[in-house]
Short mmCIF file of C-alpha atoms in Angstrom, two decimals:
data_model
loop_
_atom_site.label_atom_id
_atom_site.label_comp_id
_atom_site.label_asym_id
_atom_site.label_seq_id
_atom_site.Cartn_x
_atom_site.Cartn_y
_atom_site.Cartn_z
CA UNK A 1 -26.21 21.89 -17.80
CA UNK A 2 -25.05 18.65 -17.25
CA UNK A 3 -28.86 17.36 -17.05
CA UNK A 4 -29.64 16.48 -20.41
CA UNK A 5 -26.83 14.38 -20.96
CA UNK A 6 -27.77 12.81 -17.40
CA UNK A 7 -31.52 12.10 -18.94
CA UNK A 8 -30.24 10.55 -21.77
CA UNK A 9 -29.68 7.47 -19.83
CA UNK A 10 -33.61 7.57 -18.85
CA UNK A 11 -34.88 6.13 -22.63
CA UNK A 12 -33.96 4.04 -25.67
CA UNK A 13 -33.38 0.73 -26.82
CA UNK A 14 -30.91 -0.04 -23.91
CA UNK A 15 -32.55 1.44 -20.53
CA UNK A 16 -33.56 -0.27 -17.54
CA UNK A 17 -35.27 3.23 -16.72
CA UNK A 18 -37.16 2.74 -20.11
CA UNK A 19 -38.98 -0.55 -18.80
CA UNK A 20 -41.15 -2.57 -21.13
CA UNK A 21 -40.85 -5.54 -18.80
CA UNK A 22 -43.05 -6.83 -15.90
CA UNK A 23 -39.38 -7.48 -13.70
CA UNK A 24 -37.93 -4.15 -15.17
CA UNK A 25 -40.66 -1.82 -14.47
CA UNK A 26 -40.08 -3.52 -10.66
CA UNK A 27 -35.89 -1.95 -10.93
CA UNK A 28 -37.03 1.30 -12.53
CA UNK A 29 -39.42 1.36 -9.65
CA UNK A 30 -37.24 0.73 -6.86
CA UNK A 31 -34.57 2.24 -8.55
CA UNK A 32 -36.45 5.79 -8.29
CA UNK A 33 -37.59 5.33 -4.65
CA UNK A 34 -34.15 5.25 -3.83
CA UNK A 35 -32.88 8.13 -5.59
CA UNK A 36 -35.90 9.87 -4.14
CA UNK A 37 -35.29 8.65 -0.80
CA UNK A 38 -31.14 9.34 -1.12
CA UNK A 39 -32.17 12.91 -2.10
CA UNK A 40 -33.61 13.65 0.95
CA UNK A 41 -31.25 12.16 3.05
CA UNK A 42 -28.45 14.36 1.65
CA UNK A 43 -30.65 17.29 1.80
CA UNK A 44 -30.51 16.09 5.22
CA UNK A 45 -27.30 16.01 5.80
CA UNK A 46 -26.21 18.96 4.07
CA UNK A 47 -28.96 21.19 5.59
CA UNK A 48 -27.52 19.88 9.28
CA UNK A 49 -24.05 20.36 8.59
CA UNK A 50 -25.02 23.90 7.52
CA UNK A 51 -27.03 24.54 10.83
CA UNK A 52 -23.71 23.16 12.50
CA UNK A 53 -21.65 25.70 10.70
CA UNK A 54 -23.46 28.35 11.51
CA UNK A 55 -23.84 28.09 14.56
CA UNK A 56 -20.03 27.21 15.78
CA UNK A 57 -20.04 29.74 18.05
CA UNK A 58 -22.91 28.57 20.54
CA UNK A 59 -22.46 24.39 20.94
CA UNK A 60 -24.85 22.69 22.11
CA UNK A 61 -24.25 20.87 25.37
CA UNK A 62 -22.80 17.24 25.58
CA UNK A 63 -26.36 15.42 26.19
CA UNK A 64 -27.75 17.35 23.32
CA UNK A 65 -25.29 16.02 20.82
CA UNK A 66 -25.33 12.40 22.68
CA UNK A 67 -29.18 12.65 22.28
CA UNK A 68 -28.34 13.90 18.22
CA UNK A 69 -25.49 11.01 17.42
CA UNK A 70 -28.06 8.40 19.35
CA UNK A 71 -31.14 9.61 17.02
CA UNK A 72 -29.71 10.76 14.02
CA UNK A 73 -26.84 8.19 13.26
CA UNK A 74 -28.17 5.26 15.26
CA UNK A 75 -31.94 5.15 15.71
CA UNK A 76 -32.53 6.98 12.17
CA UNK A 77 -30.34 5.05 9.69
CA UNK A 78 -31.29 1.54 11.46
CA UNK A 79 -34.95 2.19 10.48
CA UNK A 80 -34.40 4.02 7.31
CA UNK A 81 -32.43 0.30 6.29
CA UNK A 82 -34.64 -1.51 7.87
CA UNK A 83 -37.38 -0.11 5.76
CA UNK A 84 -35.31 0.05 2.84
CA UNK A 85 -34.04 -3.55 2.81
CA UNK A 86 -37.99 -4.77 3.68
CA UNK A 87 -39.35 -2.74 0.25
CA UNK A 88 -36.51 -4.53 -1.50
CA UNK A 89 -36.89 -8.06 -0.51
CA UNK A 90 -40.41 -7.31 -0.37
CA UNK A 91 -40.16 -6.60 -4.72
CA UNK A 92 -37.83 -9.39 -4.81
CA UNK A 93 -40.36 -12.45 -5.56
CA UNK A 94 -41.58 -10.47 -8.54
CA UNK A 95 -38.00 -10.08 -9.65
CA UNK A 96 -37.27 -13.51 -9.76
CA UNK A 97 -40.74 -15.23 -10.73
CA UNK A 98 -40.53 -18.92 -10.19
CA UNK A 99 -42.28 -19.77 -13.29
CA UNK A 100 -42.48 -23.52 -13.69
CA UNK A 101 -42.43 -24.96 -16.79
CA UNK A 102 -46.53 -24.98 -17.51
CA UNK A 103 -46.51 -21.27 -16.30
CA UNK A 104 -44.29 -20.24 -19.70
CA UNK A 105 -45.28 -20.33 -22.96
CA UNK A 106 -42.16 -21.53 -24.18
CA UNK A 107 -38.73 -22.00 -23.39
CA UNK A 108 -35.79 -20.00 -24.90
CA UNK A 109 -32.36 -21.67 -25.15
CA UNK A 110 -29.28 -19.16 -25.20
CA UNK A 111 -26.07 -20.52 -25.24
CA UNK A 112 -23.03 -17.48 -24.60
CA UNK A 113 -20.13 -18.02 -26.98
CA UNK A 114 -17.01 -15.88 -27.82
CA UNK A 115 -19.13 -12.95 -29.64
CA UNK A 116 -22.47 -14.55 -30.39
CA UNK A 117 -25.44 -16.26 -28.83
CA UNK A 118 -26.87 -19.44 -30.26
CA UNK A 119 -30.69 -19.56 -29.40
CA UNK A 120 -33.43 -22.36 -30.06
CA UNK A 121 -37.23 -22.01 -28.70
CA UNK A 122 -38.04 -25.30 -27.53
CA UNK A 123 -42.07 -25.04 -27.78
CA UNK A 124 -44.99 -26.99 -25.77
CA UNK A 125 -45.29 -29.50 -28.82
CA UNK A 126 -41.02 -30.12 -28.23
CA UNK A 127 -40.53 -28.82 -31.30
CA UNK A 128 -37.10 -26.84 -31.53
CA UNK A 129 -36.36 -24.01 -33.35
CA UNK A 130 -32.73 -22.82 -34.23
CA UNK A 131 -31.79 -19.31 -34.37
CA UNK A 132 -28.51 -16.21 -33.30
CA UNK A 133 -28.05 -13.10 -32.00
CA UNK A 134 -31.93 -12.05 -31.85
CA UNK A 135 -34.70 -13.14 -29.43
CA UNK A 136 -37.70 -12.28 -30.01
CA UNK A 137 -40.50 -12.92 -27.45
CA UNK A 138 -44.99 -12.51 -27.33
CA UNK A 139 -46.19 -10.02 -25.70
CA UNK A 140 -48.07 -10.38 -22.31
CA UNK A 141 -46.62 -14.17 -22.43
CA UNK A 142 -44.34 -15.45 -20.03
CA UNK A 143 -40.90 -16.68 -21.52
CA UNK A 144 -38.70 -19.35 -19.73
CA UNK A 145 -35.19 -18.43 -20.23
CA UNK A 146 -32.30 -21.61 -20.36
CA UNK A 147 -29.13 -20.00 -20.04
CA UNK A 148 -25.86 -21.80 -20.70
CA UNK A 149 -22.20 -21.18 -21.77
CA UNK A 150 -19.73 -22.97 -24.19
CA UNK A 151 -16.82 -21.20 -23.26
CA UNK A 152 -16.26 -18.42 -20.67
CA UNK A 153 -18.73 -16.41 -18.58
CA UNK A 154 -21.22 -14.53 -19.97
CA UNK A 155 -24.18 -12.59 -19.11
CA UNK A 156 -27.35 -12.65 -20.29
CA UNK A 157 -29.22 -9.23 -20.00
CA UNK A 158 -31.89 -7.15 -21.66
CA UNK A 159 -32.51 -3.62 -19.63
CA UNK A 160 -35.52 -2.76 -20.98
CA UNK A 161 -37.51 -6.03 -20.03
CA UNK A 162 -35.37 -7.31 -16.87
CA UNK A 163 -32.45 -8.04 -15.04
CA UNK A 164 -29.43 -9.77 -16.06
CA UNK A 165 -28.51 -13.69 -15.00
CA UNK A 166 -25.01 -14.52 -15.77
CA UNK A 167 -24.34 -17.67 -18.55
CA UNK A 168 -21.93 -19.91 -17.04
CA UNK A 169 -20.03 -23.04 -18.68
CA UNK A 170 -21.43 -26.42 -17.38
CA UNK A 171 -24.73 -24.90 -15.57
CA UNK A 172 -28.36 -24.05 -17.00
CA UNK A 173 -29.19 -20.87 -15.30
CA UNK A 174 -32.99 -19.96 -15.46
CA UNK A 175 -34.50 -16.88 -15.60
CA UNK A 176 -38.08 -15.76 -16.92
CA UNK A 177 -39.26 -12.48 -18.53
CA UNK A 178 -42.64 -11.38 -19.19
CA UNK A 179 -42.65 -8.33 -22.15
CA UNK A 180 -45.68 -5.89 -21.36
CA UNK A 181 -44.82 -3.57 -24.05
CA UNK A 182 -44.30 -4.40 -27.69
CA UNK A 183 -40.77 -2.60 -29.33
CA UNK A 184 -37.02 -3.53 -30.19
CA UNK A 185 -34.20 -3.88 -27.78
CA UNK A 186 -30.56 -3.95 -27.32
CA UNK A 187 -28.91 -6.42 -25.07
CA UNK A 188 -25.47 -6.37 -24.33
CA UNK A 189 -23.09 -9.30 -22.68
CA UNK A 190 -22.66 -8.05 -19.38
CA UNK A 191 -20.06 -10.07 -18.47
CA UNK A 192 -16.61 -9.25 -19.49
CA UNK A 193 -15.94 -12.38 -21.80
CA UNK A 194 -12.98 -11.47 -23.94
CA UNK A 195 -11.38 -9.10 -26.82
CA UNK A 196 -14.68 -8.40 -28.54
CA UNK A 197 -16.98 -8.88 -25.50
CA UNK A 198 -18.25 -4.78 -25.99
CA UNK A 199 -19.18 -6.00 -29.71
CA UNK A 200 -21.01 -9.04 -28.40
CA UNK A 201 -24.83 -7.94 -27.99
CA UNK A 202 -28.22 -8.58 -29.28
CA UNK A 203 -31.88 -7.96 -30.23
CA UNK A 204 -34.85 -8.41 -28.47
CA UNK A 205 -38.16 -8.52 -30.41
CA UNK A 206 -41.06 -7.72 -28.01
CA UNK A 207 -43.98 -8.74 -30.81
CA UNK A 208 -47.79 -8.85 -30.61
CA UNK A 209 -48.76 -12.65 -30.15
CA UNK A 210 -50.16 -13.17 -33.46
CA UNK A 211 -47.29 -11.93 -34.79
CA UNK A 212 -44.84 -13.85 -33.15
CA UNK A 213 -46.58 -17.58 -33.87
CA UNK A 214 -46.69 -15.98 -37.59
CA UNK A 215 -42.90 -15.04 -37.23
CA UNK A 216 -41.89 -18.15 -35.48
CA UNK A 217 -43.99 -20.29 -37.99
CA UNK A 218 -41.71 -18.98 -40.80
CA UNK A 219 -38.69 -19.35 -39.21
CA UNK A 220 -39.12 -23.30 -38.82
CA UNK A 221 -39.24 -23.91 -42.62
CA UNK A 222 -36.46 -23.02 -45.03
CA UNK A 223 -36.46 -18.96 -46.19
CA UNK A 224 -37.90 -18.10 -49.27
CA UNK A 225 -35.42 -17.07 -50.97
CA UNK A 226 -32.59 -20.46 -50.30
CA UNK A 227 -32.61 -21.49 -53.76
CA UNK A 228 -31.16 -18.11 -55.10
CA UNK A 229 -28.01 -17.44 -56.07
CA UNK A 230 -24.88 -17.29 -54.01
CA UNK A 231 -26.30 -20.26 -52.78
CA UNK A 232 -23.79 -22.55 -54.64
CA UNK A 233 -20.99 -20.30 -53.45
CA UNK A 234 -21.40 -20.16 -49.99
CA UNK A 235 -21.11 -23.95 -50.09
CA UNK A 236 -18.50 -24.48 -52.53
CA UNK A 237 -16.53 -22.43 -49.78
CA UNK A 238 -16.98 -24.20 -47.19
CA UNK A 239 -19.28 -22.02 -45.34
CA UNK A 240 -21.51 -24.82 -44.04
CA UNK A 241 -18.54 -26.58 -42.43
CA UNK A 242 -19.07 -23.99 -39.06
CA UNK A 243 -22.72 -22.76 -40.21
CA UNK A 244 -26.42 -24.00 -40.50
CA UNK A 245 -28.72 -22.96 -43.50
CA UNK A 246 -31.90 -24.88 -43.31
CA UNK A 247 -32.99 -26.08 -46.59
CA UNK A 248 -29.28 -26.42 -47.61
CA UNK A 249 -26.82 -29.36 -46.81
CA UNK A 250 -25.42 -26.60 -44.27
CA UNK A 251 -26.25 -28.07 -41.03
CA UNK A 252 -23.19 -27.21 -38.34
CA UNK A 253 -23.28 -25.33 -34.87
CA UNK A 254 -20.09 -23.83 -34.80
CA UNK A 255 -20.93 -20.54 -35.75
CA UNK A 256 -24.50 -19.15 -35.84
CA UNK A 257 -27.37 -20.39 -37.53
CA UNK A 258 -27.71 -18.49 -40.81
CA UNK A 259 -30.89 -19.23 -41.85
CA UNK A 260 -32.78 -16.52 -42.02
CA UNK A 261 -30.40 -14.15 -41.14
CA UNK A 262 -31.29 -11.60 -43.82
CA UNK A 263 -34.48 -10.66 -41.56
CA UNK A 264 -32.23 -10.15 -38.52
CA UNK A 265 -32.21 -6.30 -36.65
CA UNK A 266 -27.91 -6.44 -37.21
CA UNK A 267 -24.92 -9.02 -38.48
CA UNK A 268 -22.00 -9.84 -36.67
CA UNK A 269 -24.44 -10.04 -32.88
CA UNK A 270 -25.63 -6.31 -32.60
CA UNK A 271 -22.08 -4.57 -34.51
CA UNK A 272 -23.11 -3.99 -37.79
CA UNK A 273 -26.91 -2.71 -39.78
CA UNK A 274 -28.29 -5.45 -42.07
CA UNK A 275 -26.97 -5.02 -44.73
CA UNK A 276 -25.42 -6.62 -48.08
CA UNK A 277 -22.27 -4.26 -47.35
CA UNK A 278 -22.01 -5.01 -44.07
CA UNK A 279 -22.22 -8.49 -44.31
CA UNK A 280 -19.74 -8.43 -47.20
CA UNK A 281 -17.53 -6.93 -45.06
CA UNK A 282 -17.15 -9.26 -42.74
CA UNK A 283 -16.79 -12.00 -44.52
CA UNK A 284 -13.84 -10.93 -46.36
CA UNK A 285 -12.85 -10.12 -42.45
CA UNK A 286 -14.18 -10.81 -39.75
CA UNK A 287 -11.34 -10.10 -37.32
CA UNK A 288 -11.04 -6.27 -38.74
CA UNK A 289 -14.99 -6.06 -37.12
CA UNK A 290 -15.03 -8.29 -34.38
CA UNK A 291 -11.39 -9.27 -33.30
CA UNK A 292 -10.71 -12.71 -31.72
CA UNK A 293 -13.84 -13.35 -33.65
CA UNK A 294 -13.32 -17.63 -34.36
CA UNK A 295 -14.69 -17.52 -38.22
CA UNK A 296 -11.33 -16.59 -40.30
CA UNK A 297 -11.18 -13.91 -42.83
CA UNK A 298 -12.54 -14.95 -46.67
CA UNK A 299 -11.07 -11.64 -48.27
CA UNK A 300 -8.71 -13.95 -50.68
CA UNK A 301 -11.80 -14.80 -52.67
CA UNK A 302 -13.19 -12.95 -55.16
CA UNK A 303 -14.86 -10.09 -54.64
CA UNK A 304 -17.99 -10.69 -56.92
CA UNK A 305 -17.91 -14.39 -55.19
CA UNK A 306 -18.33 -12.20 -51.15
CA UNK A 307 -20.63 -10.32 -52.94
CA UNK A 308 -23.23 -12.96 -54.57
CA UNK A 309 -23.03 -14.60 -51.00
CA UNK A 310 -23.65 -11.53 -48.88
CA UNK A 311 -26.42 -10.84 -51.56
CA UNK A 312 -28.03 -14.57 -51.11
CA UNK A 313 -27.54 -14.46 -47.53
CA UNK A 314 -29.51 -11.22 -47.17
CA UNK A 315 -32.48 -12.67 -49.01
CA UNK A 316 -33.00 -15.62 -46.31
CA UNK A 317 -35.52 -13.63 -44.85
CA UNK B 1 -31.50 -12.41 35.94
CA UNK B 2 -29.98 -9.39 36.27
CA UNK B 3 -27.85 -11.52 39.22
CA UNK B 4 -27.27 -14.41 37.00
CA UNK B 5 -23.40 -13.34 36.82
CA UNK B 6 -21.79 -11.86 39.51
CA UNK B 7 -21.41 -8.25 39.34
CA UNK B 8 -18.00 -7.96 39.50
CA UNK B 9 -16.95 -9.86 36.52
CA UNK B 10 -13.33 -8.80 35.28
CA UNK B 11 -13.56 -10.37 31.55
CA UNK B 12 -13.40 -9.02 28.28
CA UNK B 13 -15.51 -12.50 27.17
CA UNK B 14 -18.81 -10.57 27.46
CA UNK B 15 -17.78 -8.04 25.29
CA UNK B 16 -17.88 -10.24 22.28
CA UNK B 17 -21.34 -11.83 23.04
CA UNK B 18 -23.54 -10.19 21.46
CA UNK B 19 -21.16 -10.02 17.88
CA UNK B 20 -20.42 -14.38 18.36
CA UNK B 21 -24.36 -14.60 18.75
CA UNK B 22 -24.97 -12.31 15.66
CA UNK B 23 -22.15 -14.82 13.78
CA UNK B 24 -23.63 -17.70 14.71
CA UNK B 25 -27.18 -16.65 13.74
CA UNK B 26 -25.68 -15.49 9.96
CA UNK B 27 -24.19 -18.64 9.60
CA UNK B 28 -26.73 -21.20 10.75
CA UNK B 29 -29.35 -18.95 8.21
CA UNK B 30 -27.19 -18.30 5.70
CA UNK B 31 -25.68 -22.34 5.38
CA UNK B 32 -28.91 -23.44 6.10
CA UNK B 33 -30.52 -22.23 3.49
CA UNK B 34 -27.93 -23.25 0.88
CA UNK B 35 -27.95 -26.91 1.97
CA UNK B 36 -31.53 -26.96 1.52
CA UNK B 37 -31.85 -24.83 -1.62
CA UNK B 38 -28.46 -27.13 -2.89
CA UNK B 39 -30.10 -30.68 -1.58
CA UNK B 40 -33.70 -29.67 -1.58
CA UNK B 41 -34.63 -33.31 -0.46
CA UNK B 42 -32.22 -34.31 1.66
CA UNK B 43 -34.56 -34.17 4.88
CA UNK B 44 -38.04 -34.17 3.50
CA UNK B 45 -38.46 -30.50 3.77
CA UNK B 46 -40.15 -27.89 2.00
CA UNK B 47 -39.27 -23.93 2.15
CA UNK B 48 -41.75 -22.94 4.93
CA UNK B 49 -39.96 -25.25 7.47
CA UNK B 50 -36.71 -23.87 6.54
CA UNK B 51 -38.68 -20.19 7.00
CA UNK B 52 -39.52 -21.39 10.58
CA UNK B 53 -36.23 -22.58 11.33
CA UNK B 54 -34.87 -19.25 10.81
CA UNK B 55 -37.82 -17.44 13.07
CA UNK B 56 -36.62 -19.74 15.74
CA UNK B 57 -33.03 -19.27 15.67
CA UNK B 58 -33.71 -15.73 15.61
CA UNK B 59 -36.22 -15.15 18.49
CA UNK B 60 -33.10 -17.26 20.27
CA UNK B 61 -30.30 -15.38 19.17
CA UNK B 62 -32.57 -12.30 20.04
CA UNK B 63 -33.23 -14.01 23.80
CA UNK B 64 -29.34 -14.54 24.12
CA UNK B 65 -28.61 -10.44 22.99
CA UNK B 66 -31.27 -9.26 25.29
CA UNK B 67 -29.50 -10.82 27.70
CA UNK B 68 -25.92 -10.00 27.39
CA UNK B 69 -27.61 -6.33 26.57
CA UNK B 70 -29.15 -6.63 29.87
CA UNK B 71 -26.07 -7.90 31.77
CA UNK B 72 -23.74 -4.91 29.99
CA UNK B 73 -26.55 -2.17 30.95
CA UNK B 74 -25.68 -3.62 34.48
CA UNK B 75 -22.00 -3.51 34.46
CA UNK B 76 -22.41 -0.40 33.12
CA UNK B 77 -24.12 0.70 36.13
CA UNK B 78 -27.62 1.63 34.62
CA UNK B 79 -26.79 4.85 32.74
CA UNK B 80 -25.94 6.37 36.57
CA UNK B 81 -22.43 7.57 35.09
CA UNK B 82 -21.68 9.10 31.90
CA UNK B 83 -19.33 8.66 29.07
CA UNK B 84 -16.44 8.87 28.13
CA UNK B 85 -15.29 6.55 31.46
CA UNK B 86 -11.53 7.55 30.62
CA UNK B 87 -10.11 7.40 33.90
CA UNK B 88 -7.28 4.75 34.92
CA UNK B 89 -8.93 3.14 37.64
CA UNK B 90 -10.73 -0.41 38.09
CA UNK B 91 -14.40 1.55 38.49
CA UNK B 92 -14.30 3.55 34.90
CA UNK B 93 -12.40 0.62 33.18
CA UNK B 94 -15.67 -1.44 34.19
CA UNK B 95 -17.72 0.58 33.17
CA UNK B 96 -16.26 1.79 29.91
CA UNK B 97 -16.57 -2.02 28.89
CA UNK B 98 -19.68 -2.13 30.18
CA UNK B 99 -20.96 0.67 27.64
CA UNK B 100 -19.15 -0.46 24.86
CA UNK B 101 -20.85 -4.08 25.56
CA UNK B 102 -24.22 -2.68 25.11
CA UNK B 103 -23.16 -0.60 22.18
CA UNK B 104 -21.86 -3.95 20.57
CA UNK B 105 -25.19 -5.70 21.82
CA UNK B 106 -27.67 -3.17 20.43
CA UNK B 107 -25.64 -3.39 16.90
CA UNK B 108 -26.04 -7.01 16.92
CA UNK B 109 -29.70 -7.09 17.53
CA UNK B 110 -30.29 -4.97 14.70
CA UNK B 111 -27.74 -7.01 12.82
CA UNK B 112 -29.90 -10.46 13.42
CA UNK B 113 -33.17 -8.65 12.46
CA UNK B 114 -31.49 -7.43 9.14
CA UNK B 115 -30.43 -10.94 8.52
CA UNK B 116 -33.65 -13.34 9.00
CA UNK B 117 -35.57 -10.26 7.08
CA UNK B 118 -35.45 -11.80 4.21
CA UNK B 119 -37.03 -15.36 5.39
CA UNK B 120 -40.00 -12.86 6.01
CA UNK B 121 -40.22 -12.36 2.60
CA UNK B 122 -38.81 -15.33 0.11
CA UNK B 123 -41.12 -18.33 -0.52
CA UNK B 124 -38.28 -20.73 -2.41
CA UNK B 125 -35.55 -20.87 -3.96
CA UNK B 126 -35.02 -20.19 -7.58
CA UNK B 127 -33.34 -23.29 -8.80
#
């Protein structure tokens, strides 16, 4: 009964067991071989404490249960680990490629803040592209991943393409993922980091090559759609004193890079669907969504005024 | 070898052989390799010689369990005599320590084995 909600964990946009990564496919792998090899073990042990039971009543002589404890809990386990700990460290070079810098295709900046992730692909050409709260990677290329903090701990981790490397204040943590399988992720913070640290997460956007140099060609120039309306708003307000909008005199890093955060999987780092609502909502308040968030609540403005900006922010696609 | 020591030895120092061996080995491994994946140049070294370094101190610490092994299946008296050794004279106190010495021994050689395992296997650090 209790097996479909056990299976559950086996698929979606937030499984390690679900692997569309060369270094997760590696965990899902060993991860099965273990719970394999653990099942038989405790059929094992089960089956001889059952033979033991039953047969209480005819014990077997002292040598014969020296001879069982030397065997089966010395000789037995020893080479069972020993075997065990060999396939794992055997795996662990492919968890942990040492891609130098020419190996990867690019390099991915994350930095952790208290609830959002600032991210910048530095490319070959050192050219630097500013983005938040979504990653998106080629497929079949290898992506070099420089992991930092501003603030606390956090962890960096997407299940479904590999393991997790923690992001900690004053050190540039590496870690490189290779995406065999195009799709959309979740990645939480797996590093307790504060009040809103379950609503700090992310998307990761496994994309066909082509598609990604077309993606990340559009994202270096201004959106489309920066000129619209709301535009005059959102800077009247003060917006761009904490965010960037490229094209816009908008240019701090305090908060996430906005511009063209209409074509982003979620608002608010993974809480909330894309939407004008949605991102309406939170900025008349942000602390009611994410609380301990830094921005402060804009719900003393009028409403039309949170509405023409949530409406002009959704357009920078 | 088997009469490097006298037979008679009335110590518990042998008894903890075999576990100071298996420290030492875990620590000269385990700091050794952080120096040199901290200070990567601070000798001139690259990963393979810090590899071998490990393979030697662990055929040595091996060398010095097999020994004490050796020396506690002696005191033991061979397997001639068989557990528990619970009575209170000199004879079955000698040999109870003698058992639980190779006990203690064969734990540690597995113990060194599971901790230069994986030299066997890592090629460098990941800095």
């Amino acid at each position: 009964m209790l097996a479909p909600f056990a299976l559950c964990g086996c698929s979606g946009v937030q499984s390690a067991l679900d692997p569309a990564g060369d270094e997760s496919a590696i965990v899902a792998n060993l991860f099965w071989v273990m719970v394999i090899g653990g099942a038989f073990i405790w059929i094992g042990v089960i089956g001889t404490l059952l033979f033991a039971i039953s047969r209480r009543e005819r014990p077997v002589s002292d040598a014969g249960a020296g001879r069982l404890i030397l065997w089966g809990g010395a000789v037995f386990p020893s080479v069972t680990l020993l075997f065990l700990l060999a396939f794992a460290l055997w795996l662990m070079p492919g968890l942990r490629p040492f891609a130098t810098p020419a190996d990867a295709s690019m390099t991915v900046e994350v930095t952790g803040k208290q609830f959002w992730w600032q991210v910048a692909y530095r490319l070959p050409d050192g050219s630097r592209v500013a983005a938040a709260n979504e990653v998106r990677l080629p497929v079949g290329k290898r992506v070099e991943f420089a992991l930092e903090s501003d603030d606390v701990i956090h962890s960096f981790w997407i299940p479904a393409l590999g393991g997790k490397m923690d992001m900690i204040p004053g050190r540039r943590n590496r870690l490189s993922l290779l995406a065999t399988k195009a799709g959309t992720f979740r990645a939480p913070c797996a590093e307790y980091c504060g009040t809103s640290h379950a609503l700090m997460a992310f998307s990761a956007v496994a994309m066909e090559p082509s598609d990604f140099d077309a993606w990340l060609a559009a994202q270096a120039e201004p959106a489309a759609g920066v000129s619209g309306e709301g535009r005059e708003a959102f800077l009247r307000n003060g917006c761009g004193a904490c965010h960037r909008v490229d094209g816009t005199e908008a240019n701090a890093t305090i908060g996430p890079d906005l511009s063209h955060v209409g074509s982003r999987k979620t608002i608010g780092a993974g809480i909330l669907p894309n939407t004008e609502a949605a991102i309406a909502s939170f900025i008349a308040n942000p602390g009611a969504i994410k609380p301990d968030a830094k921005m402060p609540a804009f719900g003393a403005l009028p409403a039309a005024e949170i509405d023409a900006m949530a409406a002009w922010l959704k357009g920078l696609e | 070898m088997i009469r490097l020591l006298p037979r008679e030895v009335e110590s518990l120092w042998t008894l903890f052989t075999a576990p100071i061996v298996w420290a030492l080995h875990f620590l000269i491994c385990y700091v050794g390799a952080a120096i040199y994946c901290a200070k990567p140049g601070l000798l001139g070294l690259d990963f393979a010689a810090v590899r071998l370094g490990i393979g030697i101190v662990t055929a040595l610490a091996l060398a010095l369990i097999l020994l004490s092994t050796l020396l506690a299946w002696r005191q033991w008296g061979f397997g001639t005599y068989d557990p528990p050794h619970d009575d209170a004279t000199a004879h079955s106190r000698r040999r109870f320590q003698g058992f639980a010495t190779l006990l203690l021994s064969g734990l540690s050689f597995v113990a060194v084995i599971f901790v230069a395992l994986p030299a066997v296997f890592l090629t460098e650090c990941l800095r």
